[in-house]
Amino acid sequence: MTLRWGVRKGRTSDTTGDEVSDGRIDLCDQSAGIAARDEEAGCETIDPVRTFFITRLHRLASSRRWRVARNGILAGITGGAAASLYRFCIEEATRAALSGYSFLGRHWWALLAWLVAAVIVSLTVWLLLLREPQATGSGIPQVKGYLIARMGMRPTPVVVTRFLGGVGGALFGLSLGREGPSIHIGAAIAKLLARPLRATSEEQDHLVTSGASAGLAAAFNAPVSGILFGIEGLHRSFSPLVIASASTGALAASAVSTLVFGPHPILQFGVVSSLGLSQLWMVMPLGVLAGLVGALVNRILLASQGLARLPGPAGILTAMVGALFAGCMLPQVLGGGEPLIGWAEQTATGIGLVVLMLCAKTAFTAISFGSGIPGGIFMPILAIGTLTGTGYALVLQAWGAPRGDQAILAVCGMAGLLAASVRTPLTSILLTAEMSGSLSHLLPVAVVVILAVFTADALGVPPIYDALLDRMLASEEL
């Protein structure tokens, strides 16, 4: 029998083809076996790690917190875009109103055209509000009512009526702000996302919170204030899910508004000096004064609500006529009040003129807001507060105080009156910082805000939005 070696098999075979083991170790098979075992050991090491991460990601994706955060980002982007568009429209309409009244002052023959336009707009807005009564006024009580009192919300009619009614009022220069309607628009846009996102009832509430926070953040270019308002102004709760919904909505909306309007603060303040500890006594009487004025403003605004109960569009037309007198005699009080804030903080020099502006702005805001036309009071309240702080600064200057403190006292008055009226102290403090672009005055602002809130509480005057919500709920029960 002839033997031959098998090169690969490590075996011998005879001429018949039968293989016979030769007892030698095959090095090729040994190397392949070692490699297979090493690969198997590596897979055993990698697979548990991969499984762990996949499991964690799956749990995260299915968790409530992740869904709230994801929904908040989507609500912030869409609500922020809608609020930014609304802000642009209101700003352009207000500029058109200022130009129109300037033209009307030089050409009185155009008065007839103004009256015809006022009647048409008043009738149109009144008909819109008949179809969607929830679009009247500020919008913040409606959002709070949805979250707290389970009021209904029809998103599409709300958004349409808010846009058309708000722009119509701004075209005539009514003393209304865009912030409350922006909050309502953001909340309504977020509510529209509930069905495609398959949101549960709880997730719908968080969606609306995200949209509302997005509206304020986009209106003011103030993301931190948007977060705090969603927590403090709407829920008065610091639960993790409320914080997550408000934060994601406000931050996403702020990114959108920054792309549209730029990163600069909404109010262009001049140099705001800081007060030392030895000068804090100056702001303490201002805190009490801001609380008193804030309580008075709330009373006036609540009393003016009867104007909306006039038959037909008479209430809205009354506000339009008030705008005509203001536009021809005192155009500084037209619109939300941004130019008036800049004037009071930098150039106001006479106490008599400041008091006149303060009274005129308060009265015109009451007429505009009381008519029921879609529009807010956030910015007019800030303007009234700035005038209050400026008037106080001018009194101190008459007694020998340095003129350089006028800006910081105007800022303190603005924050104090907002806190006294709305009862959102944290939002008032940080909104002032974000709007002015400076953190150097937080301590005196905080002192004024605390004293103003205590004063308003001591007078027994309810927060303006809570009082308006109570009235809405009472009217629905009747």
Coordinates of C-alpha atoms in Angstrom, one line a residue:
M1 CA 0.0 0.0 0.0
T2 CA 1.4 3.4 -1.0
L3 CA 1.0 6.3 1.4
R4 CA 0.8 10.1 0.5
W5 CA 0.5 13.1 2.8
G6 CA -2.6 15.3 2.9
V7 CA -1.4 18.9 3.0
R8 CA -4.6 20.5 4.4
K9 CA -6.1 17.6 6.3
G10 CA -3.0 16.4 8.2
R11 CA -4.0 12.8 7.4
T12 CA -2.5 10.1 5.2
S13 CA -4.4 8.3 2.5
D14 CA -3.7 5.1 0.7
T15 CA -4.2 4.4 -3.0
T16 CA -7.8 3.4 -2.4
G17 CA -8.5 7.0 -1.1
D18 CA -9.1 5.9 2.5
E19 CA -7.8 8.5 4.9
V20 CA -5.8 7.4 7.9
S21 CA -5.1 9.7 10.9
D22 CA -1.4 10.2 11.3
G23 CA -1.7 11.6 14.9
R24 CA -0.1 15.0 14.0
I25 CA -1.5 18.4 15.1
D26 CA -2.9 20.5 12.2
L27 CA -1.6 24.0 12.7
C28 CA -4.2 25.5 10.3
D29 CA -7.1 24.1 12.2
Q30 CA -5.6 25.2 15.5
S31 CA -5.2 28.8 14.3
A32 CA -8.7 28.9 13.0
G33 CA -10.1 27.6 16.2
I34 CA -8.3 30.1 18.3
A35 CA -9.6 33.0 16.0
A36 CA -13.1 31.7 16.3
R37 CA -12.9 31.5 20.0
D38 CA -11.5 35.1 20.2
E39 CA -14.3 36.4 18.0
E40 CA -16.9 34.6 20.1
A41 CA -15.4 36.0 23.2
G42 CA -15.5 39.5 21.7
C43 CA -19.1 39.1 20.7
E44 CA -19.9 38.0 24.2
T45 CA -18.3 41.2 25.5
I46 CA -19.9 43.6 22.9
D47 CA -23.4 42.2 22.9
P48 CA -24.3 43.0 26.5
V49 CA -23.1 46.6 26.1
R50 CA -25.0 47.0 22.9
T51 CA -28.1 45.5 24.5
F52 CA -27.8 47.7 27.5
F53 CA -27.6 50.9 25.4
I54 CA -30.5 49.8 23.1
T55 CA -32.6 49.0 26.1
R56 CA -31.9 52.3 27.8
L57 CA -32.6 54.2 24.6
H58 CA -35.9 52.3 24.1
R59 CA -36.9 53.1 27.7
L60 CA -36.0 56.8 27.2
A61 CA -37.9 57.0 24.0
S62 CA -41.0 55.6 25.6
S63 CA -40.8 57.6 28.8
R64 CA -43.1 60.4 29.7
R65 CA -40.3 62.9 30.1
W66 CA -38.9 62.2 26.7
R67 CA -42.3 62.5 25.1
V68 CA -42.9 65.8 26.9
A69 CA -39.5 67.1 25.8
R70 CA -40.0 66.0 22.2
N71 CA -43.5 67.5 22.1
G72 CA -42.2 70.7 23.7
I73 CA -39.5 71.2 21.1
L74 CA -42.1 70.8 18.3
A75 CA -44.6 73.1 20.0
G76 CA -41.8 75.6 20.6
I77 CA -40.7 75.7 16.9
T78 CA -44.3 75.9 15.5
G79 CA -45.7 78.2 18.2
G80 CA -42.6 80.4 18.1
A81 CA -42.8 80.8 14.4
A82 CA -46.5 81.7 14.6
A83 CA -45.8 84.2 17.5
S84 CA -42.9 85.7 15.6
L85 CA -45.1 86.2 12.6
Y86 CA -47.7 87.8 14.8
R87 CA -45.1 90.1 16.4
F88 CA -43.9 91.2 12.9
C89 CA -47.4 92.0 11.8
I90 CA -48.2 94.0 15.0
E91 CA -45.0 96.0 14.7
E92 CA -45.6 96.9 11.1
A93 CA -49.3 97.7 11.8
T94 CA -48.3 100.0 14.7
R95 CA -45.8 101.8 12.5
A96 CA -48.5 102.3 9.9
A97 CA -50.8 103.7 12.5
L98 CA -48.2 106.3 13.6
S99 CA -47.7 107.3 10.0
G100 CA -51.4 107.5 9.4
Y101 CA -52.1 109.8 12.3
S102 CA -49.2 112.0 11.3
F103 CA -50.7 112.2 7.8
L104 CA -54.2 112.8 9.3
G105 CA -52.9 115.7 11.4
R106 CA -51.8 117.5 8.2
H107 CA -54.7 116.5 6.0
W108 CA -58.0 116.7 7.9
W109 CA -59.9 115.8 4.7
A110 CA -58.8 112.2 5.3
L111 CA -60.9 112.0 8.4
L112 CA -63.9 110.7 6.5
A113 CA -61.8 107.8 5.1
W114 CA -60.5 107.0 8.6
L115 CA -64.1 106.9 10.0
V116 CA -65.2 104.5 7.3
A117 CA -62.2 102.3 7.9
A118 CA -62.8 102.3 11.6
V119 CA -66.5 101.2 11.2
I120 CA -65.5 98.4 8.8
V121 CA -62.7 97.1 11.1
S122 CA -64.9 97.4 14.2
L123 CA -67.7 95.5 12.6
T124 CA -65.4 92.8 11.2
V125 CA -63.7 92.2 14.5
W126 CA -67.0 92.1 16.3
L127 CA -68.3 89.5 13.9
L128 CA -65.2 87.4 14.4
L129 CA -65.5 87.6 18.2
L130 CA -69.1 86.5 17.9
R131 CA -67.9 83.3 16.3
E132 CA -65.0 82.8 18.7
P133 CA -65.6 84.6 22.0
Q134 CA -62.4 83.1 23.6
A135 CA -60.3 85.3 21.3
T136 CA -61.3 88.4 23.1
G137 CA -58.9 90.3 25.4
S138 CA -55.5 89.1 26.5
G139 CA -55.5 85.4 26.0
I140 CA -53.6 84.5 29.2
P141 CA -56.8 83.9 31.3
Q142 CA -58.1 81.6 28.5
V143 CA -54.9 79.5 28.6
K144 CA -55.0 79.4 32.4
G145 CA -58.6 78.4 32.2
Y146 CA -57.8 75.5 29.8
L147 CA -55.0 74.2 32.1
I148 CA -56.7 74.8 35.4
A149 CA -60.4 74.9 35.0
R150 CA -60.7 72.6 31.9
M151 CA -62.2 75.3 29.6
G152 CA -62.4 74.3 26.0
M153 CA -60.2 75.6 23.2
R154 CA -60.8 75.7 19.5
P155 CA -57.3 76.3 18.1
T156 CA -58.0 77.3 14.5
P157 CA -60.7 79.9 15.2
V158 CA -58.6 81.3 18.0
V159 CA -55.5 81.7 15.8
V160 CA -57.4 83.3 12.9
T161 CA -59.4 85.7 15.1
R162 CA -56.2 86.7 17.1
F163 CA -54.3 87.5 14.0
L164 CA -57.0 89.5 12.2
G165 CA -58.4 91.2 15.3
G166 CA -54.9 92.0 16.7
V167 CA -53.6 93.5 13.5
G168 CA -56.9 95.4 13.0
G169 CA -56.5 97.0 16.4
A170 CA -52.8 97.8 15.8
L171 CA -53.6 99.5 12.5
F172 CA -55.5 102.1 14.6
G173 CA -52.8 102.3 17.3
L174 CA -54.8 100.9 20.2
S175 CA -52.9 100.6 23.5
L176 CA -52.6 96.9 23.5
G177 CA -49.7 94.5 23.8
R178 CA -48.8 91.5 21.6
E179 CA -47.6 89.3 24.5
G180 CA -50.9 87.9 25.8
P181 CA -52.2 87.1 22.3
S182 CA -48.8 85.5 21.5
I183 CA -49.2 83.2 24.5
H184 CA -52.7 82.3 23.3
I185 CA -51.6 81.7 19.7
G186 CA -48.6 79.6 20.8
A187 CA -50.9 77.5 23.1
A188 CA -53.5 77.1 20.3
I189 CA -50.8 76.0 17.7
A190 CA -49.5 73.5 20.3
K191 CA -53.0 72.2 20.8
L192 CA -53.3 71.5 17.0
L193 CA -50.3 69.1 17.4
A194 CA -52.0 66.9 19.9
R195 CA -53.7 64.7 17.4
P196 CA -50.8 64.0 15.1
L197 CA -48.5 63.4 18.1
R198 CA -51.2 61.1 19.7
A199 CA -50.8 63.0 22.9
T200 CA -52.7 61.8 26.0
S201 CA -54.8 64.2 28.1
E202 CA -51.8 64.9 30.4
E203 CA -49.5 65.4 27.4
Q204 CA -51.9 67.8 25.8
D205 CA -51.6 70.0 28.9
H206 CA -47.9 70.0 28.7
L207 CA -48.1 70.7 24.9
V208 CA -50.2 73.8 25.7
T209 CA -47.7 74.8 28.4
S210 CA -44.9 74.5 25.9
G211 CA -46.8 76.6 23.3
A212 CA -47.7 79.3 25.8
S213 CA -44.1 79.6 27.0
A214 CA -43.0 79.7 23.4
G215 CA -45.3 82.6 22.7
L216 CA -43.9 84.8 25.5
A217 CA -40.3 83.9 24.6
A218 CA -40.8 84.8 21.0
A219 CA -42.8 88.0 21.8
F220 CA -40.0 89.3 24.1
N221 CA -36.9 87.5 22.9
A222 CA -36.7 86.3 26.5
P223 CA -36.4 82.5 26.8
V224 CA -35.8 82.5 30.6
S225 CA -38.9 84.6 31.2
G226 CA -40.9 82.3 29.0
I227 CA -39.8 79.3 31.1
L228 CA -40.6 81.1 34.3
F229 CA -44.0 82.4 33.1
G230 CA -45.0 78.9 32.1
I231 CA -44.1 77.6 35.6
E232 CA -45.1 80.6 37.7
G233 CA -47.8 82.3 35.7
L234 CA -49.7 79.3 34.3
H235 CA -49.2 76.4 36.7
R236 CA -47.7 77.9 39.9
S237 CA -46.0 74.5 40.1
F238 CA -42.4 73.4 39.8
S239 CA -43.0 69.7 38.9
P240 CA -40.3 68.2 36.6
L241 CA -42.7 67.7 33.7
V242 CA -44.0 71.3 33.9
I243 CA -40.4 72.5 33.9
A244 CA -39.5 70.3 31.0
S245 CA -42.4 71.4 28.9
A246 CA -41.9 75.1 29.6
S247 CA -38.1 74.9 29.1
T248 CA -38.2 73.1 25.7
G249 CA -41.0 75.2 24.3
A250 CA -39.4 78.6 25.4
L251 CA -35.9 77.6 24.2
A252 CA -37.0 76.3 20.8
A253 CA -39.1 79.5 20.3
S254 CA -36.3 81.7 21.3
A255 CA -34.1 80.1 18.6
V256 CA -36.8 80.8 16.0
S257 CA -37.3 84.5 17.1
T258 CA -33.6 85.1 17.2
L259 CA -33.3 83.9 13.6
V260 CA -36.1 86.3 12.6
F261 CA -35.4 89.4 14.7
G262 CA -31.8 89.0 15.8
P263 CA -30.4 88.5 19.3
H264 CA -30.7 92.1 20.6
P265 CA -33.1 92.9 23.5
I266 CA -36.5 94.1 22.7
L267 CA -36.0 97.3 24.7
Q268 CA -33.0 99.4 23.8
F269 CA -32.2 100.9 27.2
G270 CA -29.3 103.3 27.7
V271 CA -26.7 103.0 30.3
V272 CA -28.4 101.6 33.5
S273 CA -26.3 102.4 36.5
S274 CA -26.2 100.1 39.5
L275 CA -27.1 101.1 43.0
G276 CA -24.9 100.3 46.0
L277 CA -26.1 98.9 49.2
S278 CA -26.0 102.3 50.8
Q279 CA -28.4 103.6 48.1
L280 CA -31.1 100.8 48.4
W281 CA -33.2 103.1 50.6
M282 CA -34.0 105.0 47.4
V283 CA -36.0 102.1 45.9
M284 CA -38.0 101.1 49.0
P285 CA -40.6 103.9 48.7
L286 CA -40.8 103.1 44.9
G287 CA -41.7 99.5 45.8
V288 CA -44.7 100.7 47.8
L289 CA -45.6 103.2 45.1
A290 CA -45.5 100.6 42.4
G291 CA -47.8 98.4 44.5
L292 CA -50.3 101.2 44.9
V293 CA -50.3 102.1 41.2
G294 CA -50.5 98.4 40.2
A295 CA -53.5 97.9 42.4
L296 CA -55.1 101.0 41.0
V297 CA -54.4 99.9 37.4
N298 CA -56.0 96.5 38.1
R299 CA -59.1 98.2 39.4
I300 CA -59.3 100.4 36.4
L301 CA -58.8 97.6 33.9
L302 CA -61.4 95.4 35.6
A303 CA -63.9 98.3 35.7
S304 CA -63.4 99.0 32.0
Q305 CA -64.6 95.5 31.0
G306 CA -68.2 96.8 30.9
L307 CA -67.3 98.6 27.6
A308 CA -67.3 95.2 25.8
R309 CA -70.9 94.7 26.8
L310 CA -72.2 97.6 24.8
P311 CA -74.5 96.6 21.9
G312 CA -72.9 95.5 18.7
P313 CA -69.5 96.8 17.8
A314 CA -70.0 100.0 19.8
G315 CA -67.3 99.1 22.4
I316 CA -64.7 98.5 19.7
L317 CA -65.7 101.7 17.9
T318 CA -65.4 103.6 21.1
A319 CA -61.8 102.5 21.4
M320 CA -61.2 103.5 17.8
V321 CA -62.4 107.0 18.5
G322 CA -60.2 107.2 21.6
A323 CA -57.3 106.2 19.4
L324 CA -58.1 109.1 17.0
F325 CA -57.9 111.6 19.8
A326 CA -54.7 110.0 21.2
G327 CA -53.1 109.8 17.8
C328 CA -53.8 113.5 17.0
M329 CA -53.1 115.0 20.5
L330 CA -50.6 112.6 22.3
P331 CA -49.3 110.0 19.8
Q332 CA -46.7 108.8 22.3
V333 CA -49.3 106.7 24.1
L334 CA -50.3 104.8 20.9
G335 CA -49.4 101.1 20.6
G336 CA -48.0 98.8 23.2
G337 CA -45.6 101.3 24.6
E338 CA -42.0 100.5 23.6
P339 CA -41.2 104.0 22.4
L340 CA -42.8 105.5 25.5
I341 CA -40.6 103.3 27.7
G342 CA -37.5 104.6 25.9
W343 CA -38.6 108.2 26.2
A344 CA -39.4 107.8 29.9
E345 CA -36.1 106.1 30.7
Q346 CA -33.8 108.5 28.8
T347 CA -35.3 111.9 27.9
A348 CA -38.2 112.7 30.2
T349 CA -37.4 115.9 32.1
G350 CA -40.6 117.4 33.4
I351 CA -42.7 115.8 36.2
G352 CA -45.9 117.3 34.9
L353 CA -45.4 115.8 31.4
V354 CA -44.6 112.4 32.9
V355 CA -47.8 112.5 35.0
L356 CA -49.8 113.5 31.9
M357 CA -48.3 110.6 30.0
L358 CA -49.0 108.2 32.9
C359 CA -52.6 109.2 33.2
A360 CA -53.2 109.2 29.4
K361 CA -51.6 105.8 28.9
T362 CA -53.6 104.3 31.7
A363 CA -56.9 105.7 30.5
F364 CA -56.2 104.8 26.8
T365 CA -55.1 101.2 27.8
A366 CA -58.3 100.8 29.8
I367 CA -60.5 101.9 26.9
S368 CA -58.6 99.7 24.4
F369 CA -58.6 96.6 26.6
G370 CA -62.1 97.1 27.9
S371 CA -63.5 97.1 24.3
G372 CA -62.8 93.4 24.1
I373 CA -60.7 93.6 20.9
P374 CA -58.0 90.9 20.8
G375 CA -54.9 92.4 22.5
G376 CA -52.9 92.2 25.7
I377 CA -51.9 94.5 28.5
F378 CA -48.4 93.1 29.3
M379 CA -46.5 95.9 27.4
P380 CA -48.8 98.7 28.4
I381 CA -48.3 97.7 32.1
L382 CA -44.6 97.8 31.6
A383 CA -44.9 101.3 30.1
I384 CA -47.1 102.5 33.0
G385 CA -44.5 101.1 35.4
T386 CA -41.6 102.8 33.7
L387 CA -43.5 106.2 33.8
T388 CA -44.1 105.5 37.5
G389 CA -40.4 104.9 38.2
T390 CA -39.4 108.0 36.1
G391 CA -41.9 110.2 37.9
Y392 CA -40.5 109.0 41.3
A393 CA -36.9 109.7 40.0
L394 CA -37.8 113.2 39.0
V395 CA -39.2 113.9 42.4
L396 CA -36.0 112.7 44.0
Q397 CA -34.0 114.9 41.5
A398 CA -36.0 117.9 42.7
W399 CA -34.8 117.0 46.2
G400 CA -31.2 116.8 45.1
A401 CA -30.7 113.2 44.0
P402 CA -28.3 112.6 41.0
R403 CA -29.9 112.5 37.5
G404 CA -27.9 109.4 36.7
D405 CA -30.3 107.3 38.8
Q406 CA -33.3 107.9 36.6
A407 CA -32.7 104.9 34.3
I408 CA -32.4 102.4 37.1
L409 CA -35.4 103.7 38.9
A410 CA -37.5 103.5 35.7
V411 CA -36.4 99.9 35.3
C412 CA -37.3 99.2 38.9
G413 CA -40.7 100.8 38.5
M414 CA -41.4 98.7 35.4
A415 CA -40.7 95.4 37.2
G416 CA -42.5 96.5 40.3
L417 CA -45.7 97.4 38.7
L418 CA -45.8 94.3 36.5
A419 CA -45.3 92.1 39.6
A420 CA -48.0 94.0 41.5
S421 CA -50.5 93.6 38.7
V422 CA -49.8 90.1 37.6
R423 CA -48.2 88.6 40.8
T424 CA -45.3 86.9 39.0
P425 CA -42.3 88.2 40.9
L426 CA -39.7 85.9 39.4
T427 CA -40.9 86.5 35.9
S428 CA -40.9 90.2 36.5
I429 CA -37.4 90.3 37.8
L430 CA -35.8 88.2 35.0
L431 CA -38.0 89.7 32.3
T432 CA -36.6 93.1 33.1
A433 CA -33.1 91.8 33.0
E434 CA -33.6 90.1 29.6
M435 CA -35.4 93.0 28.1
S436 CA -32.8 95.6 29.2
G437 CA -29.8 93.3 28.5
S438 CA -28.2 93.8 31.9
L439 CA -28.0 91.9 35.1
S440 CA -26.3 94.7 37.2
H441 CA -29.6 95.9 38.7
L442 CA -31.1 92.7 39.9
L443 CA -30.8 93.5 43.6
P444 CA -32.7 96.9 43.5
V445 CA -35.3 95.4 41.1
A446 CA -35.9 92.5 43.4
V447 CA -36.4 94.8 46.4
V448 CA -39.0 96.8 44.5
V449 CA -40.7 93.7 43.2
I450 CA -41.1 92.2 46.7
L451 CA -42.4 95.4 48.2
A452 CA -44.8 96.0 45.3
V453 CA -46.2 92.4 45.6
F454 CA -46.6 92.8 49.4
T455 CA -48.4 96.2 49.0
A456 CA -50.8 94.9 46.3
D457 CA -51.6 91.8 48.5
A458 CA -52.2 94.0 51.5
L459 CA -54.7 96.1 49.5
G460 CA -56.7 92.9 48.7
V461 CA -56.6 93.5 44.9
P462 CA -56.5 90.2 43.0
P463 CA -54.0 89.5 40.2
I464 CA -55.4 90.8 37.0
Y465 CA -55.4 87.5 35.0
D466 CA -56.9 85.6 37.9
A467 CA -59.7 88.1 38.3
L468 CA -60.4 88.0 34.5
L469 CA -60.5 84.2 34.6
D470 CA -62.9 84.2 37.5
R471 CA -65.2 86.5 35.5
M472 CA -65.0 84.3 32.5
L473 CA -65.8 81.2 34.5
A474 CA -68.7 83.0 36.2
S475 CA -70.1 84.1 32.8
E476 CA -69.9 80.5 31.5
E477 CA -71.9 79.2 34.4
L478 CA -74.8 81.7 33.8

